[in-house]
CSV table of C-alpha atoms and ligand atoms in Angstrom, one decimal:
chain,number,residue,atom,x,y,z
C,1,MET,CA,-8.4,14.8,-12.9
C,2,GLY,CA,-11.5,13.6,-14.8
C,3,VAL,CA,-15.2,14.1,-14.1
C,4,ALA,CA,-16.8,12.1,-11.3
C,5,MET,CA,-18.1,8.7,-12.4
C,6,PRO,CA,-21.9,8.8,-13.1
C,7,SER,CA,-23.7,6.8,-10.4
C,8,ALA,CA,-24.9,4.3,-13.1
C,9,ASP,CA,-21.3,3.5,-13.8
C,10,VAL,CA,-20.5,3.0,-10.0
C,11,ARG,CA,-23.5,0.6,-9.9
C,12,LEU,CA,-21.9,-1.4,-12.7
C,13,VAL,CA,-18.6,-1.5,-10.9
C,14,ARG,CA,-20.4,-2.7,-7.8
C,15,LYS,CA,-21.9,-5.6,-9.8
C,16,ASP,CA,-18.3,-6.8,-10.5
C,17,PHE,CA,-17.7,-7.5,-6.8
C,18,PRO,CA,-19.6,-10.6,-5.5
C,19,ILE,CA,-19.1,-9.8,-1.8
C,20,LEU,CA,-21.0,-6.5,-2.3
C,21,GLN,CA,-24.1,-8.4,-3.4
C,22,ARG,CA,-24.2,-10.2,0.0
C,23,ARG,CA,-26.6,-9.0,2.7
C,24,GLY,CA,-25.6,-9.8,6.2
C,25,ASP,CA,-28.5,-9.8,8.7
C,26,GLY,CA,-30.8,-8.5,6.0
C,27,GLN,CA,-28.6,-5.4,5.7
C,28,PRO,CA,-26.5,-4.5,2.6
C,29,LEU,CA,-22.8,-4.5,3.3
C,30,VAL,CA,-21.4,-1.0,3.7
C,31,TYR,CA,-17.7,-1.6,3.4
C,32,LEU,CA,-15.6,1.4,4.3
C,33,ASP,CA,-12.4,-0.5,5.4
C,34,ASN,CA,-10.6,-0.4,2.1
C,35,ALA,CA,-7.3,0.9,3.5
C,36,ALA,CA,-7.1,-2.4,5.4
C,37,THR,CA,-7.9,-4.5,2.4
C,38,THR,CA,-10.1,-4.2,-0.7
C,39,HIS,CA,-12.6,-6.7,-2.1
C,40,LYS,CA,-12.0,-8.7,-5.3
C,41,PRO,CA,-13.8,-8.3,-8.6
C,42,GLN,CA,-15.1,-11.5,-10.3
C,43,SER,CA,-12.5,-11.3,-13.0
C,44,VAL,CA,-9.7,-11.6,-10.4
C,45,ILE,CA,-11.4,-14.5,-8.7
C,46,ASP,CA,-11.9,-16.2,-12.1
C,47,ARG,CA,-8.4,-15.6,-13.2
C,48,VAL,CA,-6.9,-17.2,-10.1
C,49,SER,CA,-9.3,-20.1,-10.4
C,50,ARG,CA,-8.5,-20.6,-14.1
C,51,TYR,CA,-4.8,-20.5,-13.3
C,52,TYR,CA,-5.3,-23.5,-10.9
C,53,ALA,CA,-7.7,-25.3,-13.2
C,54,GLU,CA,-5.7,-25.0,-16.4
C,55,GLU,CA,-2.1,-23.6,-16.0
C,56,HIS,CA,-0.7,-24.7,-12.7
C,57,GLY,CA,2.9,-26.0,-12.5
C,58,ASN,CA,6.1,-25.0,-10.9
C,59,VAL,CA,7.9,-22.1,-12.4
C,60,ARG,CA,11.4,-21.9,-13.9
C,61,ARG,CA,12.2,-25.5,-13.4
C,62,GLY,CA,10.3,-27.8,-15.7
C,63,VAL,CA,10.2,-28.6,-19.4
C,64,HIS,CA,6.7,-30.0,-19.5
C,65,ARG,CA,3.9,-27.8,-20.8
C,66,LEU,CA,2.3,-26.9,-17.5
C,67,ALA,CA,5.6,-25.8,-16.1
C,68,ALA,CA,6.0,-23.6,-19.2
C,69,ALA,CA,2.5,-22.3,-18.9
C,70,ALA,CA,2.9,-21.3,-15.3
C,71,THR,CA,6.3,-19.7,-16.0
C,72,ASP,CA,4.8,-17.7,-18.9
C,73,ALA,CA,1.8,-16.6,-16.7
C,74,TYR,CA,4.1,-15.6,-13.9
C,75,GLU,CA,6.5,-13.6,-16.1
C,76,GLU,CA,3.6,-12.0,-18.0
C,77,ALA,CA,2.3,-10.9,-14.6
C,78,ARG,CA,5.7,-9.3,-13.9
C,79,ALA,CA,5.6,-7.5,-17.2
C,80,THR,CA,2.0,-6.2,-16.4
C,81,VAL,CA,3.2,-4.9,-13.1
C,82,GLY,CA,6.2,-3.3,-14.8
C,83,GLY,CA,3.9,-1.6,-17.2
C,84,PHE,CA,1.6,-0.4,-14.4
C,85,LEU,CA,4.5,1.3,-12.7
C,86,ASN,CA,6.1,2.4,-16.0
C,87,ALA,CA,9.3,0.6,-14.9
C,88,PRO,CA,12.1,0.9,-17.5
C,89,ASP,CA,12.5,-2.9,-17.3
C,90,SER,CA,10.3,-5.6,-15.8
C,91,ARG,CA,13.4,-7.3,-14.3
C,92,GLU,CA,13.2,-4.4,-11.8
C,93,VAL,CA,9.9,-5.9,-10.4
C,94,ILE,CA,10.3,-8.4,-7.6
C,95,PHE,CA,7.3,-10.4,-6.3
C,96,VAL,CA,7.1,-10.6,-2.5
C,97,ARG,CA,4.3,-11.3,0.0
C,98,GLY,CA,3.3,-7.6,0.4
C,99,ALA,CA,4.6,-4.2,1.3
C,100,THR,CA,5.8,-5.4,4.6
C,101,GLU,CA,8.0,-8.1,3.1
C,102,ALA,CA,9.3,-5.7,0.4
C,103,ILE,CA,10.5,-3.2,3.0
C,104,ASN,CA,12.1,-6.0,5.1
C,105,LEU,CA,13.8,-7.2,1.9
C,106,VAL,CA,15.3,-3.8,1.3
C,107,ALA,CA,16.2,-3.3,5.0
C,108,HIS,CA,18.0,-6.7,5.1
C,109,THR,CA,19.8,-6.4,1.7
C,110,PHE,CA,20.4,-2.7,0.9
C,111,GLY,CA,20.7,-2.2,4.7
C,112,ARG,CA,23.4,-4.8,5.1
C,113,ALA,CA,25.3,-3.5,2.1
C,114,HIS,CA,25.1,0.2,2.7
C,115,ILE,CA,24.3,1.1,6.3
C,116,GLY,CA,27.2,1.3,8.7
C,117,ARG,CA,27.8,2.6,12.3
C,118,GLY,CA,26.6,6.2,12.6
C,119,ASP,CA,24.8,6.2,9.2
C,120,GLU,CA,21.3,7.4,9.2
C,121,ILE,CA,18.0,6.3,7.8
C,122,LEU,CA,15.3,8.9,7.5
C,123,ILE,CA,11.6,8.0,7.9
C,124,SER,CA,8.6,10.1,8.9
C,125,GLU,CA,6.3,10.4,11.9
C,126,MET,CA,3.3,9.2,9.8
C,127,GLU,CA,4.7,5.8,8.8
C,128,HIS,CA,3.0,2.5,9.2
C,129,HIS,CA,4.8,0.1,11.6
C,130,SER,CA,6.0,-1.8,8.6
C,131,ASN,CA,8.1,1.2,7.5
C,132,ILE,CA,9.4,1.7,11.0
C,133,VAL,CA,10.2,-1.6,12.6
C,134,PRO,CA,12.4,-3.1,9.8
C,135,TRP,CA,14.6,0.0,9.9
C,136,GLN,CA,14.9,-0.2,13.7
C,137,MET,CA,16.0,-3.8,13.3
C,138,CYS,CA,18.4,-2.8,10.5
C,139,CYS,CA,19.9,-0.1,12.8
C,140,GLN,CA,20.3,-2.6,15.7
C,141,GLU,CA,22.3,-4.9,13.4
C,142,THR,CA,24.4,-2.3,11.7
C,143,GLY,CA,24.9,0.5,14.3
C,144,GLY,CA,22.9,2.9,12.1
C,145,ARG,CA,20.5,5.5,13.5
C,146,LEU,CA,16.9,6.2,12.7
C,147,ARG,CA,15.9,9.8,12.2
C,148,VAL,CA,12.3,11.0,11.9
C,149,ILE,CA,10.7,13.8,9.8
C,150,PRO,CA,8.0,15.4,12.0
C,151,VAL,CA,4.4,16.1,10.8
C,152,THR,CA,2.3,19.2,11.3
C,153,ASP,CA,-1.0,19.2,13.3
C,154,ALA,CA,-2.8,18.9,10.0
C,155,GLY,CA,-0.9,15.7,9.2
C,156,GLU,CA,1.5,17.1,6.6
C,157,LEU,CA,5.2,16.3,6.4
C,158,ARG,CA,7.4,19.2,7.7
C,159,MET,CA,9.4,19.7,4.5
C,160,ASP,CA,11.6,22.3,6.2
C,161,ALA,CA,12.6,19.7,8.8
C,162,PHE,CA,13.2,17.1,6.1
C,163,ALA,CA,15.7,19.4,4.4
C,164,ALA,CA,17.4,20.0,7.7
C,165,LEU,CA,17.6,16.3,8.6
C,166,LEU,CA,19.1,15.4,5.2
C,167,THR,CA,22.8,15.5,6.3
C,168,ASP,CA,25.7,13.7,4.7
C,169,ARG,CA,25.2,10.9,7.2
C,170,VAL,CA,21.8,9.9,5.6
C,171,ARG,CA,22.0,6.7,3.5
C,172,LEU,CA,18.3,6.2,2.7
C,173,VAL,CA,15.0,8.0,2.9
C,174,ALA,CA,11.9,5.8,3.4
C,175,VAL,CA,8.5,7.5,3.4
C,176,THR,CA,5.0,6.7,2.6
C,177,HIS,CA,3.2,8.0,-0.5
C,178,VAL,CA,-0.2,8.2,1.3
C,179,ALA,CA,-0.5,8.0,5.1
C,180,ASN,CA,-2.8,5.1,6.0
C,181,ALA,CA,-4.1,6.7,9.2
C,182,LEU,CA,-4.7,10.2,7.7
C,183,GLY,CA,-4.9,10.0,4.0
C,184,SER,CA,-2.3,12.7,3.5
C,185,ILE,CA,-0.6,12.5,0.1
C,186,ASN,CA,3.1,13.3,0.5
C,187,PRO,CA,5.0,15.4,-2.1
C,188,ILE,CA,7.1,12.4,-3.1
C,189,ALA,CA,8.4,13.9,-6.3
C,190,ASP,CA,9.9,16.8,-4.3
C,191,ILE,CA,11.2,14.4,-1.6
C,192,ILE,CA,13.0,12.3,-4.2
C,193,ARG,CA,14.4,15.3,-6.0
C,194,ILE,CA,15.8,16.8,-2.8
C,195,ALA,CA,17.2,13.5,-1.5
C,196,HIS,CA,18.8,12.8,-4.9
C,197,ALA,CA,20.4,16.3,-4.8
C,198,HIS,CA,22.2,14.9,-1.7
C,199,GLY,CA,23.0,11.6,-3.4
C,200,VAL,CA,20.5,9.7,-1.2
C,201,PRO,CA,18.2,7.0,-2.6
C,202,VAL,CA,14.5,6.9,-1.6
C,203,LEU,CA,12.1,4.1,-0.8
C,204,ILE,CA,8.4,4.9,-1.2
C,205,ASP,CA,5.8,2.9,0.6
C,206,GLY,CA,3.0,2.9,-2.0
C,207,ALA,CA,0.6,0.5,0.0
C,208,GLN,CA,-2.1,3.2,0.3
C,209,ALA,CA,-1.4,5.0,-3.0
C,210,VAL,CA,-1.5,2.5,-5.9
C,211,ALA,CA,-5.2,1.8,-5.9
C,212,HIS,CA,-6.0,5.5,-6.0
C,213,MET,CA,-3.6,7.3,-8.3
C,214,PRO,CA,-1.2,6.5,-11.2
C,215,VAL,CA,2.4,5.9,-10.2
C,216,ASP,CA,5.2,6.4,-12.7
C,217,VAL,CA,8.5,5.3,-11.2
C,218,GLN,CA,10.5,6.8,-14.1
C,219,ALA,CA,8.8,10.2,-13.9
C,220,LEU,CA,9.4,10.1,-10.1
C,221,ASP,CA,13.0,8.9,-10.6
C,222,CYS,CA,12.2,6.5,-7.8
C,223,ASP,CA,14.7,4.0,-6.3
C,224,PHE,CA,12.4,1.6,-4.5
C,225,TYR,CA,8.6,1.5,-4.6
C,226,VAL,CA,6.6,-1.1,-2.7
C,227,PHE,CA,2.9,-2.2,-2.5
C,228,SER,CA,0.6,-5.0,-1.6
C,229,GLY,CA,-1.8,-6.8,-4.0
C,230,HIS,CA,-4.7,-7.1,-1.6
C,231,LYS,CA,-5.1,-3.4,-1.3
C,232,ILE,CA,-5.5,-3.0,-5.0
C,233,TYR,CA,-8.3,-5.5,-5.7
C,234,GLY,CA,-5.8,-8.4,-6.0
C,235,PRO,CA,-5.1,-11.5,-3.9
C,236,THR,CA,-3.6,-11.6,-0.5
C,237,GLY,CA,0.0,-12.9,-0.1
C,238,ILE,CA,1.4,-11.1,-3.1
C,239,GLY,CA,3.1,-7.8,-3.4
C,240,VAL,CA,5.7,-5.9,-5.3
C,241,LEU,CA,9.1,-4.4,-4.7
C,242,TYR,CA,10.2,-2.2,-7.6
C,243,GLY,CA,13.9,-1.5,-7.4
C,244,ARG,CA,16.2,0.5,-9.7
C,245,SER,CA,18.3,-2.0,-11.5
C,246,GLY,CA,21.6,-0.4,-10.6
C,247,LEU,CA,20.7,-0.7,-6.9
C,248,LEU,CA,19.3,-4.3,-7.1
C,249,GLU,CA,22.4,-5.5,-8.9
C,250,GLN,CA,24.6,-4.4,-5.9
C,251,MET,CA,22.3,-5.9,-3.3
C,252,PRO,CA,23.0,-9.3,-1.7
C,253,PRO,CA,20.2,-11.9,-1.6
C,254,TYR,CA,17.4,-11.8,0.9
C,255,GLN,CA,16.7,-15.5,1.4
C,256,GLY,CA,18.6,-18.5,0.1
C,257,GLY,CA,17.1,-21.5,-1.7
C,258,GLY,CA,16.0,-22.7,-5.1
C,259,GLY,CA,15.5,-20.3,-7.9
C,260,MET,CA,17.9,-17.6,-6.7
C,261,ILE,CA,21.2,-19.2,-7.7
C,262,SER,CA,23.3,-19.5,-10.8
C,263,ASP,CA,25.4,-22.4,-9.5
C,264,VAL,CA,25.8,-24.2,-6.2
C,265,THR,CA,28.7,-26.3,-4.8
C,266,PHE,CA,29.5,-27.2,-1.2
C,267,ASP,CA,32.2,-24.6,-1.5
C,268,GLY,CA,30.0,-21.8,-2.4
C,269,THR,CA,27.1,-20.4,-4.4
C,270,GLY,CA,26.8,-18.0,-7.2
C,271,TYR,CA,23.6,-15.9,-7.2
C,272,ALA,CA,21.1,-15.3,-10.0
C,273,GLU,CA,20.7,-11.8,-11.4
C,274,PRO,CA,17.7,-9.7,-10.2
C,275,PRO,CA,14.8,-10.3,-10.0
C,276,HIS,CA,15.3,-14.0,-9.4
C,277,ARG,CA,18.1,-13.4,-6.9
C,278,PHE,CA,15.4,-12.1,-4.5
C,279,GLU,CA,12.7,-14.7,-5.1
C,280,ALA,CA,14.0,-17.9,-3.4
C,281,GLY,CA,11.7,-20.9,-3.4
C,282,THR,CA,8.4,-21.4,-5.2
C,283,PRO,CA,6.7,-18.1,-5.6
C,284,HIS,CA,3.0,-17.2,-5.2
C,285,VAL,CA,2.3,-17.7,-8.9
C,286,ALA,CA,-1.5,-17.6,-8.6
C,287,GLY,CA,-1.2,-14.4,-6.6
C,288,ALA,CA,1.0,-12.8,-9.2
C,289,VAL,CA,-1.4,-13.8,-12.0
C,290,GLY,CA,-4.4,-12.5,-9.9
C,291,LEU,CA,-2.6,-9.3,-9.2
C,292,ALA,CA,-2.0,-8.7,-12.9
C,293,GLU,CA,-5.7,-9.2,-13.5
C,294,ALA,CA,-6.5,-6.7,-10.8
C,295,LEU,CA,-4.3,-4.1,-12.5
C,296,ARG,CA,-6.0,-4.8,-15.8
C,297,TYR,CA,-9.4,-4.4,-14.1
C,298,LEU,CA,-8.4,-1.1,-12.6
C,299,GLY,CA,-7.0,0.0,-15.9
C,300,SER,CA,-10.3,-0.7,-17.6
C,301,ILE,CA,-12.0,1.9,-15.3
C,302,GLY,CA,-9.1,4.3,-15.6
C,303,PHE,CA,-7.4,6.5,-12.9
C,304,ASP,CA,-9.1,9.6,-14.1
C,305,GLN,CA,-12.5,8.2,-13.1
C,306,VAL,CA,-11.2,6.5,-10.0
C,307,GLN,CA,-9.6,9.7,-8.6
C,308,ALA,CA,-12.5,12.0,-9.5
C,309,HIS,CA,-15.0,9.5,-7.9
C,310,GLU,CA,-13.0,9.0,-4.7
C,311,GLN,CA,-12.3,12.8,-4.3
C,312,GLU,CA,-15.9,13.4,-4.7
C,313,LEU,CA,-16.7,10.9,-1.9
C,314,LEU,CA,-14.0,12.4,0.3
C,315,ALA,CA,-15.5,15.9,0.0
C,316,TYR,CA,-19.0,14.6,0.5
C,317,GLY,CA,-18.0,12.5,3.5
C,318,ALA,CA,-15.9,15.2,5.1
C,319,ASP,CA,-18.8,17.6,4.9
C,320,ALA,CA,-21.3,15.1,6.3
C,321,LEU,CA,-19.1,14.0,9.1
C,322,SER,CA,-18.2,17.5,10.2
C,323,ARG,CA,-21.9,18.1,11.0
C,324,ILE,CA,-22.0,15.3,13.6
C,325,PRO,CA,-22.0,16.6,17.1
C,326,GLY,CA,-18.8,15.8,19.1
C,327,LEU,CA,-17.0,14.4,16.1
C,328,ARG,CA,-13.5,15.7,15.2
C,329,LEU,CA,-11.8,14.9,12.0
C,330,ILE,CA,-8.1,13.8,12.4
C,331,GLY,CA,-5.8,14.8,9.5
C,332,GLU,CA,-6.6,17.8,7.4
C,333,ALA,CA,-3.7,17.8,4.9
C,334,ARG,CA,-4.4,19.9,1.8
C,335,ASP,CA,-3.7,16.9,-0.5
C,336,ARG,CA,-5.5,13.8,0.6
C,337,ALA,CA,-6.6,10.4,-0.8
C,338,GLY,CA,-9.9,8.7,0.2
C,339,ILE,CA,-9.5,8.3,4.0
C,340,LEU,CA,-11.5,10.0,6.7
C,341,ALA,CA,-10.3,9.5,10.3
C,342,PHE,CA,-12.1,10.9,13.3
C,343,VAL,CA,-12.7,10.7,17.0
C,344,ILE,CA,-15.9,11.3,19.0
C,345,ASP,CA,-15.6,13.1,22.3
C,346,GLY,CA,-15.8,10.8,25.2
C,347,VAL,CA,-16.3,7.6,23.2
C,348,HIS,CA,-13.6,5.0,22.5
C,349,ALA,CA,-13.0,4.4,18.8
C,350,HIS,CA,-13.6,0.6,19.3
C,351,ASP,CA,-17.0,1.3,20.8
C,352,VAL,CA,-17.9,3.5,17.8
C,353,ALA,CA,-16.8,0.8,15.3
C,354,THR,CA,-18.8,-1.9,17.2
C,355,VAL,CA,-22.0,0.2,17.0
C,356,LEU,CA,-21.3,0.8,13.3
C,357,ASP,CA,-20.8,-2.9,12.7
C,358,SER,CA,-24.2,-3.7,14.2
C,359,ALA,CA,-25.6,-1.3,11.6
C,360,GLY,CA,-23.8,-3.2,8.8
C,361,VAL,CA,-21.1,-0.5,8.4
C,362,ALA,CA,-17.5,-1.8,8.3
C,363,VAL,CA,-14.8,0.7,9.4
C,364,ARG,CA,-11.5,0.3,11.2
C,365,ALA,CA,-10.8,1.5,14.7
C,366,GLY,CA,-7.5,1.6,16.6
C,367,HIS,CA,-4.0,2.9,16.1
C,368,HIS,CA,-3.9,1.7,12.5
C,369,CYS,CA,-0.3,0.3,13.0
C,370,CYS,CA,0.8,4.0,13.5
C,371,GLN,CA,1.4,4.2,17.3
C,372,PRO,CA,4.1,6.9,17.1
C,373,LEU,CA,1.7,9.0,14.9
C,374,MET,CA,-1.2,8.6,17.4
C,375,THR,CA,1.2,9.7,20.2
C,376,ARG,CA,2.2,12.8,18.1
C,377,LEU,CA,-1.5,13.6,17.5
C,378,GLY,CA,-2.5,13.0,21.1
C,379,VAL,CA,-5.2,10.4,20.4
C,380,PRO,CA,-5.1,6.8,21.5
C,381,ALA,CA,-7.1,5.6,18.6
C,382,THR,CA,-9.3,6.8,15.7
C,383,VAL,CA,-12.1,5.5,13.6
C,384,ARG,CA,-11.2,5.3,9.9
C,385,ALA,CA,-13.5,5.2,7.0
C,386,SER,CA,-11.6,4.5,3.7
C,387,PHE,CA,-13.0,4.5,0.2
C,388,ALA,CA,-12.6,2.4,-2.9
C,389,VAL,CA,-13.9,2.8,-6.4
C,390,TYR,CA,-17.1,0.8,-5.6
C,391,ASN,CA,-18.2,3.0,-2.7
C,392,THR,CA,-21.1,5.4,-3.1
C,393,ARG,CA,-22.7,8.4,-1.5
C,394,ASP,CA,-25.2,5.9,-0.1
C,395,ASP,CA,-22.4,4.2,1.8
C,396,ILE,CA,-21.4,7.5,3.4
C,397,ASP,CA,-25.1,8.3,4.2
C,398,ALA,CA,-25.3,4.9,5.9
C,399,LEU,CA,-22.2,5.7,7.9
C,400,VAL,CA,-23.5,9.1,8.9
C,401,ASP,CA,-27.0,7.7,9.9
C,402,ALA,CA,-25.3,5.0,12.0
C,403,LEU,CA,-23.1,7.6,13.7
C,404,HIS,CA,-26.2,9.7,14.5
C,405,ASP,CA,-27.7,6.6,16.1
C,406,ALA,CA,-24.5,5.8,17.9
C,407,TRP,CA,-24.4,9.4,19.2
C,408,SER,CA,-27.9,8.9,20.8
C,409,VAL,CA,-26.6,5.6,22.3
C,410,PHE,CA,-23.5,7.2,23.9
C,411,ALA,CA,-25.0,10.7,24.7
K,501,PLP,C1,1.1,2.6,4.5
K,501,PLP,C2,1.1,1.1,4.7
K,501,PLP,N1,2.3,0.5,4.5
K,501,PLP,C3,2.5,-0.8,4.7
K,501,PLP,C4,1.4,-1.6,5.0
K,501,PLP,C5,1.6,-3.0,5.1
K,501,PLP,O1,0.9,-3.8,4.2
K,501,PLP,P1,0.8,-5.4,4.2
K,501,PLP,O2,0.3,-5.7,5.6
K,501,PLP,O3,-0.1,-5.7,3.1
K,501,PLP,O4,2.2,-5.9,4.0
K,501,PLP,C6,0.1,-1.0,5.2
K,501,PLP,C7,-1.0,-1.8,5.6
K,501,PLP,O5,-2.0,-1.3,6.1
K,501,PLP,C8,0.0,0.4,5.0
K,501,PLP,O6,-1.2,1.0,5.1
């Protein structure tokens, strides 16, 4: 990991984000809800706008020059994402709406092809609902069973339990890379290695990881990796499913329509090869182009700097928060990405977030789409502050000051 970014560099990064220049009610925006969604640098906003102003046409289906320009831009975006993940072949990159759609796609297609009565899908107790509910629906349709890897009180996966649950009935392991409610970084390389030793493919939910650490699907030997563009400085409505070619080729289509066929008659339809087999209809071309620009933007800063900066904020924030009376941090995994979740004795998380909002500090409060995890940890809700590359120690100081004020309101 590199050296923390000098504060002058963070100030330059902040200048790239127009929304951070805004002042609401005379207060600067202190945005600490990056795990929910990140803001967009000007280069991404400009790229999307230039696409519509100069290059927009429909992809894959026209001979005129705008159709060709749009197709080129879209396929270049696919290659950029492939490079970002170090995919062996960019045809293993499928554009979808986001992590949620990517998981639903795998649940419907891989699930339909490979899960039968009595087969098992292994997920973990720290999953986001979008890596729980699609598998429950898959099990309802196929007669499969969902099994759950438990977590420790600190918010780490119980690897001993994982090994014990990995029986010959398991057909897929689906776990998160970074837990959105805790920040725990899971040992996904070990998980993949152990699952593969049993012949079981693995899906990694990278929604909370990709903006914070490099991901190399070849080094990981990963079968499926999913993420959303809006959590990595890109547009909403665009996301990625990476799938190993050998698996994608065996999977039936997700949705039917234009663009996913090789030939159609009223007697039957032949399907296109991946990735187009899984991209029915007009795709979100502007989103894909904007996402590629976001990945270039992040690459221009570099993950060494990003990780060092965010880890420094995490350590600074954890120390500052632990000094607040009545505050308890939730999630103390040894390996964590930039998320700090906490509860305050006797005060509901929503009330804390409301008081923070009136001080101009944006955090998330609630169950974070992780109700089973909240039940496991014995808390109805938490407050979550989550960091991005543009956050500073000043943002954390503002959070801590506002919490001290909130404490005097509630005490
Ligand atoms: C770990 C995790 N997985 C999946 C998702 C779903 O992402 P999206 O709503 O962009 O599809 C989220 C969103 O918060 C998440 O944190």
